[in-house]
PDB file of C-alpha atoms and ligand atoms in Angstrom:
ATOM      1  CA  MET A   1     134.970  52.709  30.196  1.00 97.00           C
ATOM      2  CA  ILE A   2     135.756  50.950  33.484  1.00 98.00           C
ATOM      3  CA  THR A   3     134.049  47.583  33.959  1.00 98.00           C
ATOM      4  CA  LEU A   4     133.658  45.987  37.400  1.00 98.00           C
ATOM      5  CA  ALA A   5     132.591  42.325  37.773  1.00 98.00           C
ATOM      6  CA  LEU A   6     130.494  41.475  40.837  1.00 98.00           C
ATOM      7  CA  SER A   7     128.360  38.539  41.942  1.00 98.00           C
ATOM      8  CA  LYS A   8     124.811  39.007  43.185  1.00 96.00           C
ATOM      9  CA  GLY A   9     124.051  38.517  46.855  1.00 97.00           C
ATOM     10  CA  ARG A  10     126.413  39.160  49.742  1.00 97.00           C
ATOM     11  CA  ILE A  11     129.359  40.447  47.704  1.00 98.00           C
ATOM     12  CA  PHE A  12     127.184  42.887  45.751  1.00 98.00           C
ATOM     13  CA  GLU A  13     125.477  44.135  48.927  1.00 98.00           C
ATOM     14  CA  GLU A  14     128.740  44.595  50.820  1.00 98.00           C
ATOM     15  CA  THR A  15     130.420  46.317  47.852  1.00 98.00           C
ATOM     16  CA  LEU A  16     127.773  49.054  47.557  1.00 98.00           C
ATOM     17  CA  PRO A  17     129.207  51.130  50.461  1.00 97.00           C
ATOM     18  CA  LEU A  18     132.692  50.895  48.923  1.00 98.00           C
ATOM     19  CA  LEU A  19     131.380  52.032  45.542  1.00 98.00           C
ATOM     20  CA  HIS A  20     129.542  54.859  47.289  1.00 98.00           C
ATOM     21  CA  ALA A  21     132.861  55.938  48.848  1.00 97.00           C
ATOM     22  CA  ALA A  22     134.290  56.045  45.326  1.00 97.00           C
ATOM     23  CA  GLY A  23     131.373  58.221  44.165  1.00 97.00           C
ATOM     24  CA  ILE A  24     129.789  55.353  42.229  1.00 98.00           C
ATOM     25  CA  GLU A  25     126.077  54.513  42.596  1.00 98.00           C
ATOM     26  CA  VAL A  26     124.704  51.482  40.785  1.00 98.00           C
ATOM     27  CA  LEU A  27     121.432  52.499  39.121  1.00 97.00           C
ATOM     28  CA  GLU A  28     119.753  49.064  38.993  1.00 95.00           C
ATOM     29  CA  ASP A  29     119.139  46.311  41.541  1.00 96.00           C
ATOM     30  CA  PRO A  30     120.486  42.965  40.261  1.00 95.00           C
ATOM     31  CA  GLU A  31     117.922  41.102  42.400  1.00 95.00           C
ATOM     32  CA  LYS A  32     115.104  42.829  40.494  1.00 95.00           C
ATOM     33  CA  SER A  33     116.531  43.458  37.044  1.00 94.00           C
ATOM     34  CA  ARG A  34     117.380  40.714  34.580  1.00 95.00           C
ATOM     35  CA  LYS A  35     120.086  42.882  33.066  1.00 96.00           C
ATOM     36  CA  LEU A  36     123.621  41.560  33.323  1.00 97.00           C
ATOM     37  CA  ILE A  37     125.265  44.915  32.627  1.00 98.00           C
ATOM     38  CA  LEU A  38     124.257  47.546  35.163  1.00 98.00           C
ATOM     39  CA  THR A  39     124.751  51.246  34.609  1.00 98.00           C
ATOM     40  CA  THR A  40     126.011  53.616  37.287  1.00 98.00           C
ATOM     41  CA  ASN A  41     125.795  57.351  37.929  1.00 98.00           C
ATOM     42  CA  GLN A  42     129.255  57.557  36.314  1.00 98.00           C
ATOM     43  CA  PRO A  43     128.790  57.281  32.539  1.00 97.00           C
ATOM     44  CA  ASP A  44     132.208  55.623  32.203  1.00 97.00           C
ATOM     45  CA  VAL A  45     131.709  52.987  34.933  1.00 98.00           C
ATOM     46  CA  ARG A  46     129.567  49.857  34.535  1.00 98.00           C
ATOM     47  CA  VAL A  47     129.004  46.723  36.618  1.00 98.00           C
ATOM     48  CA  LEU A  48     128.776  43.173  35.252  1.00 98.00           C
ATOM     49  CA  VAL A  49     126.694  40.636  37.173  1.00 98.00           C
ATOM     50  CA  VAL A  50     128.427  37.258  36.982  1.00 98.00           C
ATOM     51  CA  ARG A  51     128.527  33.998  38.956  1.00 97.00           C
ATOM     52  CA  ALA A  52     130.834  34.311  41.989  1.00 98.00           C
ATOM     53  CA  THR A  53     133.140  31.615  40.618  1.00 97.00           C
ATOM     54  CA  ASP A  54     133.378  33.393  37.245  1.00 98.00           C
ATOM     55  CA  VAL A  55     134.643  36.748  38.574  1.00 98.00           C
ATOM     56  CA  PRO A  56     138.392  35.842  38.357  1.00 98.00           C
ATOM     57  CA  THR A  57     137.889  34.519  34.819  1.00 98.00           C
ATOM     58  CA  TYR A  58     136.234  37.735  33.597  1.00 98.00           C
ATOM     59  CA  VAL A  59     139.011  39.855  35.077  1.00 98.00           C
ATOM     60  CA  GLN A  60     141.846  37.572  33.964  1.00 98.00           C
ATOM     61  CA  TYR A  61     140.752  37.680  30.313  1.00 97.00           C
ATOM     62  CA  GLY A  62     139.864  41.382  30.353  1.00 97.00           C
ATOM     63  CA  GLY A  63     136.066  40.955  30.145  1.00 98.00           C
ATOM     64  CA  ALA A  64     136.155  43.191  33.218  1.00 98.00           C
ATOM     65  CA  ASP A  65     138.894  45.547  34.433  1.00 98.00           C
ATOM     66  CA  LEU A  66     138.255  44.855  38.100  1.00 98.00           C
ATOM     67  CA  GLY A  67     136.267  42.456  40.207  1.00 98.00           C
ATOM     68  CA  ILE A  68     135.564  41.451  43.777  1.00 98.00           C
ATOM     69  CA  THR A  69     135.894  37.829  44.740  1.00 98.00           C
ATOM     70  CA  GLY A  70     136.287  35.598  47.789  1.00 98.00           C
ATOM     71  CA  LYS A  71     139.722  34.312  48.765  1.00 98.00           C
ATOM     72  CA  ASP A  72     138.164  30.815  48.509  1.00 98.00           C
ATOM     73  CA  THR A  73     137.327  31.382  44.842  1.00 98.00           C
ATOM     74  CA  LEU A  74     140.747  32.887  44.115  1.00 98.00           C
ATOM     75  CA  LEU A  75     142.618  29.990  45.713  1.00 97.00           C
ATOM     76  CA  GLU A  76     140.618  27.511  43.635  1.00 97.00           C
ATOM     77  CA  HIS A  77     140.939  29.497  40.430  1.00 96.00           C
ATOM     78  CA  GLY A  78     144.522  30.691  40.819  1.00 96.00           C
ATOM     79  CA  SER A  79     145.531  34.331  40.437  1.00 95.00           C
ATOM     80  CA  GLU A  80     147.536  34.293  37.216  1.00 93.00           C
ATOM     81  CA  GLY A  81     147.424  37.662  35.421  1.00 91.00           C
ATOM     82  CA  LEU A  82     145.605  39.274  38.340  1.00 97.00           C
ATOM     83  CA  TYR A  83     146.785  42.136  40.503  1.00 98.00           C
ATOM     84  CA  LEU A  84     145.441  41.855  44.063  1.00 98.00           C
ATOM     85  CA  PRO A  85     145.806  45.277  45.659  1.00 97.00           C
ATOM     86  CA  LEU A  86     143.351  45.026  48.573  1.00 98.00           C
ATOM     87  CA  ASP A  87     141.742  42.661  51.017  1.00 98.00           C
ATOM     88  CA  LEU A  88     138.373  44.417  51.360  1.00 98.00           C
ATOM     89  CA  GLN A  89     137.418  42.593  54.594  1.00 97.00           C
ATOM     90  CA  ILE A  90     133.893  41.961  53.288  1.00 98.00           C
ATOM     91  CA  ALA A  91     131.830  38.749  52.932  1.00 98.00           C
ATOM     92  CA  LYS A  92     133.855  37.256  55.766  1.00 98.00           C
ATOM     93  CA  CYS A  93     133.592  33.613  56.697  1.00 98.00           C
ATOM     94  CA  ARG A  94     135.885  30.647  57.300  1.00 98.00           C
ATOM     95  CA  ILE A  95     136.525  27.450  55.438  1.00 98.00           C
ATOM     96  CA  SER A  96     136.193  24.392  57.600  1.00 98.00           C
ATOM     97  CA  VAL A  97     136.003  20.631  57.710  1.00 98.00           C
ATOM     98  CA  ALA A  98     132.683  19.356  59.048  1.00 98.00           C
ATOM     99  CA  VAL A  99     131.367  15.873  59.753  1.00 98.00           C
ATOM    100  CA  ARG A 100     128.184  14.270  61.073  1.00 98.00           C
ATOM    101  CA  ALA A 101     127.919  14.727  64.826  1.00 97.00           C
ATOM    102  CA  ASP A 102     128.161  10.921  65.222  1.00 97.00           C
ATOM    103  CA  PHE A 103     131.354  10.564  63.138  1.00 98.00           C
ATOM    104  CA  ASP A 104     134.572  10.276  65.162  1.00 98.00           C
ATOM    105  CA  TYR A 105     136.856  12.399  62.986  1.00 98.00           C
ATOM    106  CA  ALA A 106     139.755  12.502  65.481  1.00 97.00           C
ATOM    107  CA  SER A 107     139.920   8.684  65.641  1.00 98.00           C
ATOM    108  CA  ALA A 108     139.642   8.329  61.879  1.00 97.00           C
ATOM    109  CA  VAL A 109     142.576  10.719  61.446  1.00 97.00           C
ATOM    110  CA  LYS A 110     144.597   9.056  64.219  1.00 96.00           C
ATOM    111  CA  GLN A 111     144.064   5.602  62.688  1.00 96.00           C
ATOM    112  CA  GLY A 112     145.200   6.854  59.299  1.00 95.00           C
ATOM    113  CA  SER A 113     141.860   5.978  57.672  1.00 95.00           C
ATOM    114  CA  ARG A 114     141.220   7.135  54.136  1.00 97.00           C
ATOM    115  CA  LEU A 115     138.566   9.851  54.329  1.00 98.00           C
ATOM    116  CA  ARG A 116     135.968  10.613  51.691  1.00 98.00           C
ATOM    117  CA  VAL A 117     135.585  14.375  51.503  1.00 98.00           C
ATOM    118  CA  ALA A 118     132.910  16.131  49.447  1.00 98.00           C
ATOM    119  CA  THR A 119     133.614  19.726  48.451  1.00 98.00           C
ATOM    120  CA  LYS A 120     133.494  22.478  45.887  1.00 98.00           C
ATOM    121  CA  TYR A 121     137.009  23.411  47.129  1.00 98.00           C
ATOM    122  CA  VAL A 122     139.137  20.616  45.716  1.00 98.00           C
ATOM    123  CA  ALA A 123     142.427  22.554  45.557  1.00 98.00           C
ATOM    124  CA  ILE A 124     142.136  23.984  49.090  1.00 98.00           C
ATOM    125  CA  SER A 125     141.116  20.560  50.459  1.00 98.00           C
ATOM    126  CA  ARG A 126     143.904  18.671  48.685  1.00 98.00           C
ATOM    127  CA  GLU A 127     146.494  21.086  50.054  1.00 98.00           C
ATOM    128  CA  PHE A 128     145.060  21.065  53.584  1.00 98.00           C
ATOM    129  CA  PHE A 129     144.828  17.285  53.988  1.00 98.00           C
ATOM    130  CA  ALA A 130     148.230  16.743  52.340  1.00 98.00           C
ATOM    131  CA  SER A 131     149.785  19.127  54.871  1.00 97.00           C
ATOM    132  CA  LYS A 132     148.220  17.049  57.671  1.00 96.00           C
ATOM    133  CA  GLY A 133     149.307  13.764  56.099  1.00 97.00           C
ATOM    134  CA  VAL A 134     145.693  12.580  55.849  1.00 98.00           C
ATOM    135  CA  HIS A 135     144.739  10.480  52.816  1.00 97.00           C
ATOM    136  CA  VAL A 136     141.539  11.637  51.179  1.00 98.00           C
ATOM    137  CA  ASP A 137     139.334  10.806  48.237  1.00 98.00           C
ATOM    138  CA  LEU A 138     137.904  14.127  47.096  1.00 98.00           C
ATOM    139  CA  ILE A 139     134.403  14.190  45.645  1.00 98.00           C
ATOM    140  CA  LYS A 140     133.708  17.355  43.685  1.00 98.00           C
ATOM    141  CA  LEU A 141     130.307  18.965  44.256  1.00 98.00           C
ATOM    142  CA  TYR A 142     128.951  22.295  43.052  1.00 97.00           C
ATOM    143  CA  GLY A 143     126.659  23.141  45.976  1.00 95.00           C
ATOM    144  CA  SER A 144     124.740  21.914  49.047  1.00 96.00           C
ATOM    145  CA  MET A 145     127.824  20.125  50.364  1.00 97.00           C
ATOM    146  CA  GLU A 146     126.059  19.724  53.722  1.00 98.00           C
ATOM    147  CA  LEU A 147     123.918  16.979  52.221  1.00 98.00           C
ATOM    148  CA  ALA A 148     126.771  14.632  51.337  1.00 98.00           C
ATOM    149  CA  PRO A 149     127.556  13.180  54.807  1.00 98.00           C
ATOM    150  CA  LEU A 150     123.838  12.835  55.588  1.00 98.00           C
ATOM    151  CA  VAL A 151     123.288  10.335  52.785  1.00 98.00           C
ATOM    152  CA  GLY A 152     126.636   8.545  53.035  1.00 98.00           C
ATOM    153  CA  LEU A 153     128.195  10.176  49.995  1.00 98.00           C
ATOM    154  CA  SER A 154     131.151  11.283  52.116  1.00 98.00           C
ATOM    155  CA  ASP A 155     132.608  11.150  55.643  1.00 98.00           C
ATOM    156  CA  ALA A 156     133.363  14.859  55.707  1.00 98.00           C
ATOM    157  CA  ILE A 157     132.839  18.105  53.811  1.00 98.00           C
ATOM    158  CA  VAL A 158     134.990  21.165  53.280  1.00 98.00           C
ATOM    159  CA  ASP A 159     132.765  24.224  53.058  1.00 98.00           C
ATOM    160  CA  LEU A 160     132.364  27.855  54.030  1.00 98.00           C
ATOM    161  CA  VAL A 161     130.867  28.606  57.423  1.00 98.00           C
ATOM    162  CA  SER A 162     129.731  31.967  58.713  1.00 98.00           C
ATOM    163  CA  THR A 163     127.115  31.713  61.470  1.00 98.00           C
ATOM    164  CA  GLY A 164     127.278  27.912  61.668  1.00 98.00           C
ATOM    165  CA  ASN A 165     123.476  27.704  61.342  1.00 98.00           C
ATOM    166  CA  THR A 166     123.552  25.618  58.158  1.00 98.00           C
ATOM    167  CA  LEU A 167     125.820  23.019  59.778  1.00 98.00           C
ATOM    168  CA  LYS A 168     123.662  22.943  62.910  1.00 98.00           C
ATOM    169  CA  ALA A 169     120.440  22.540  60.931  1.00 98.00           C
ATOM    170  CA  ASN A 170     121.958  19.480  59.255  1.00 98.00           C
ATOM    171  CA  HIS A 171     123.466  17.918  62.422  1.00 97.00           C
ATOM    172  CA  LEU A 172     127.020  18.554  61.291  1.00 98.00           C
ATOM    173  CA  VAL A 173     129.909  19.742  63.451  1.00 98.00           C
ATOM    174  CA  GLU A 174     133.013  21.707  62.554  1.00 98.00           C
ATOM    175  CA  VAL A 175     136.173  19.717  63.269  1.00 98.00           C
ATOM    176  CA  GLU A 176     138.873  21.788  61.541  1.00 98.00           C
ATOM    177  CA  HIS A 177     139.185  25.490  60.779  1.00 98.00           C
ATOM    178  CA  ILE A 178     141.223  25.594  57.569  1.00 98.00           C
ATOM    179  CA  MET A 179     141.446  29.364  57.090  1.00 98.00           C
ATOM    180  CA  ASP A 180     139.641  32.676  57.383  1.00 98.00           C
ATOM    181  CA  ILE A 181     138.101  34.002  54.176  1.00 98.00           C
ATOM    182  CA  SER A 182     137.257  37.509  53.010  1.00 98.00           C
ATOM    183  CA  SER A 183     136.853  39.120  49.608  1.00 98.00           C
ATOM    184  CA  ARG A 184     139.572  40.797  47.570  1.00 98.00           C
ATOM    185  CA  LEU A 185     139.703  43.378  44.866  1.00 98.00           C
ATOM    186  CA  VAL A 186     141.197  41.821  41.730  1.00 98.00           C
ATOM    187  CA  VAL A 187     142.464  43.913  38.829  1.00 98.00           C
ATOM    188  CA  ASN A 188     143.439  42.997  35.276  1.00 98.00           C
ATOM    189  CA  GLN A 189     147.139  43.871  34.983  1.00 97.00           C
ATOM    190  CA  ALA A 190     146.916  45.152  31.402  1.00 97.00           C
ATOM    191  CA  ALA A 191     143.888  47.312  32.261  1.00 98.00           C
ATOM    192  CA  LEU A 192     145.811  48.784  35.182  1.00 97.00           C
ATOM    193  CA  LYS A 193     148.486  50.012  32.742  1.00 97.00           C
ATOM    194  CA  LEU A 194     146.071  51.276  30.083  1.00 98.00           C
ATOM    195  CA  LYS A 195     143.561  52.931  32.425  1.00 98.00           C
ATOM    196  CA  GLN A 196     145.845  53.692  35.329  1.00 98.00           C
ATOM    197  CA  ALA A 197     144.297  56.933  36.607  1.00 98.00           C
ATOM    198  CA  PRO A 198     140.621  55.862  36.833  1.00 98.00           C
ATOM    199  CA  ILE A 199     141.491  52.418  38.218  1.00 98.00           C
ATOM    200  CA  ARG A 200     143.879  53.906  40.809  1.00 98.00           C
ATOM    201  CA  ARG A 201     141.104  56.300  41.858  1.00 98.00           C
ATOM    202  CA  ILE A 202     138.813  53.356  42.590  1.00 98.00           C
ATOM    203  CA  ILE A 203     141.527  51.388  44.424  1.00 98.00           C
ATOM    204  CA  ASP A 204     142.413  54.437  46.537  1.00 98.00           C
ATOM    205  CA  ALA A 205     138.770  55.195  47.382  1.00 98.00           C
ATOM    206  CA  PHE A 206     138.176  51.577  48.436  1.00 98.00           C
ATOM    207  CA  ALA A 207     141.378  51.618  50.494  1.00 98.00           C
ATOM    208  CA  ALA A 208     140.310  54.805  52.260  1.00 97.00           C
ATOM    209  CA  ALA A 209     136.810  53.393  52.889  1.00 97.00           C
ATOM    210  CA  ILE A 210     138.223  50.342  54.668  1.00 96.00           C
ATOM    211  CA  GLY A 211     140.677  52.482  56.621  1.00 93.00           C
ATOM    212  CA  HIS A 212     143.909  51.710  54.749  1.00 87.00           C
TER     213      HIS A 212
HETATM  214  O1  PRT B 301     125.362  30.800  45.408  1.00 66.79           O
HETATM  215  P1  PRT B 301     125.995  30.492  44.066  1.00 66.79           P
HETATM  216  O2  PRT B 301     126.096  29.027  43.792  1.00 66.79           O
HETATM  217  O3  PRT B 301     125.490  31.308  42.928  1.00 66.79           O
HETATM  218  O4  PRT B 301     127.517  30.946  44.141  1.00 66.79           O
HETATM  219  P2  PRT B 301     128.428  31.055  45.399  1.00 66.79           P
HETATM  220  O5  PRT B 301     127.943  30.253  46.544  1.00 66.79           O
HETATM  221  O6  PRT B 301     129.829  30.797  44.902  1.00 66.79           O
HETATM  222  O7  PRT B 301     128.272  32.591  45.685  1.00 66.79           O
HETATM  223  P3  PRT B 301     127.806  33.371  46.969  1.00 66.79           P
HETATM  224  O8  PRT B 301     127.363  34.699  46.494  1.00 66.79           O
HETATM  225  O9  PRT B 301     126.881  32.530  47.786  1.00 66.79           O
HETATM  226  O10 PRT B 301     129.172  33.515  47.768  1.00 66.79           O
HETATM  227  C1  PRT B 301     130.151  34.365  47.278  1.00 66.79           C
HETATM  228  C2  PRT B 301     131.287  34.472  48.282  1.00 66.79           C
HETATM  229  O11 PRT B 301     130.806  34.946  49.536  1.00 66.79           O
HETATM  230  C3  PRT B 301     131.981  33.162  48.621  1.00 66.79           C
HETATM  231  O12 PRT B 301     132.909  32.803  47.620  1.00 66.79           O
HETATM  232  C4  PRT B 301     132.641  33.524  49.951  1.00 66.79           C
HETATM  233  O13 PRT B 301     133.895  34.154  49.732  1.00 66.79           O
HETATM  234  C5  PRT B 301     131.673  34.542  50.567  1.00 66.79           C
HETATM  235  N1  PRT B 301     130.860  34.003  51.679  1.00 66.79           N
HETATM  236  C6  PRT B 301     130.857  34.535  52.920  1.00 66.79           C
HETATM  237  C7  PRT B 301     130.046  32.943  51.681  1.00 66.79           C
HETATM  238  C8  PRT B 301     129.549  32.801  52.986  1.00 66.79           C
HETATM  239  N2  PRT B 301     130.054  33.823  53.732  1.00 66.79           N
HETATM  240  C9  PRT B 301     128.643  31.718  53.312  1.00 66.79           C
HETATM  241  N3  PRT B 301     128.218  31.595  54.449  1.00 66.79           N
HETATM  242  N4  PRT B 301     129.678  32.068  50.716  1.00 66.79           N
HETATM  243  C10 PRT B 301     128.823  31.075  51.010  1.00 66.79           C
HETATM  244  N5  PRT B 301     128.308  30.855  52.262  1.00 66.79           N
HETATM  245  C11 PRT B 301     127.386  29.672  52.392  1.00 66.79           C
HETATM  246  C12 PRT B 301     128.159  28.388  52.727  1.00 66.79           C
HETATM  247  O14 PRT B 301     128.615  27.772  51.531  1.00 66.79           O
HETATM  248  C13 PRT B 301     127.111  27.547  53.457  1.00 66.79           C
HETATM  249  O15 PRT B 301     126.281  26.831  52.558  1.00 66.79           O
HETATM  250  O16 PRT B 301     126.468  29.836  53.450  1.00 66.79           O
HETATM  251  C14 PRT B 301     126.276  28.611  54.156  1.00 66.79           C
HETATM  252  C15 PRT B 301     126.797  28.704  55.557  1.00 66.79           C
HETATM  253  O17 PRT B 301     126.376  29.867  56.183  1.00 66.79           O
HETATM  254  P4  PRT B 301     126.049  29.840  57.753  1.00 66.79           P
HETATM  255  O18 PRT B 301     125.829  31.270  58.120  1.00 66.79           O
HETATM  256  O19 PRT B 301     124.820  28.995  57.933  1.00 66.79           O
HETATM  257  O20 PRT B 301     127.241  29.253  58.475  1.00 66.79           O
HETATM  258 MG1   MG B 302     126.039  30.482  47.512  1.00 66.79          MG
END
């Protein structure tokens, strides 16, 4: 049995064409079904539906053989015990610093002010601001980061941006582009040894589908 961990939403949707290229069709829709283990047309391939942030954990501990997860999630989680064969170029976005349109970020940085930064991405933020020599107090949030500067919880946020519509709707502006983000295939290293042929087949089909 080959077990693939996926999160619902954009990653699931954008993975379907890759699975199709590997001859795998998921037989249930995770948005409609309450099942957490989805069957496929391949009797020896199943899909687990897990929280996006839990995908690396499932694969690391062998709850799943493979998974697909954002580079953001991997950088926060770490990639110990994981083999990362492919950047799938799906679920693309960027991770940025944003502030209220009326906050003078450039002056605050120039003056060496201590910034309060709200984010789900504590590791990425710590590393980014340290590399710039900016002192920050990081406030860990689990979602809706855009709210924090609006109510004075923080001066800035570090969050994912794709169209920019969420920032705009909340009168926030992007002031730093930290890095580009896309999703990667992650593989359990022990599973790769034990189930080499079927896992290689999936990796190769995905690679061919994205033109590698
Ligand atoms: O939603 P949930 O809390 O369950 O989990 P999650 O947010 O971790 O998962 P999910 O499925 O929303 O995101 C999974 C992965 O998709 C992320 O880890 C990223 O690698 C990738 N991805 C790509 C995105 C976006 N684009 C994105 N735009 N993840 C989130 N967003 C959010 C962003 O946080 C912000 O709130 O969308 C909003 C901004 O979008 P725009 O288009 O308004 O700029
Ligand atoms: Mg989300």
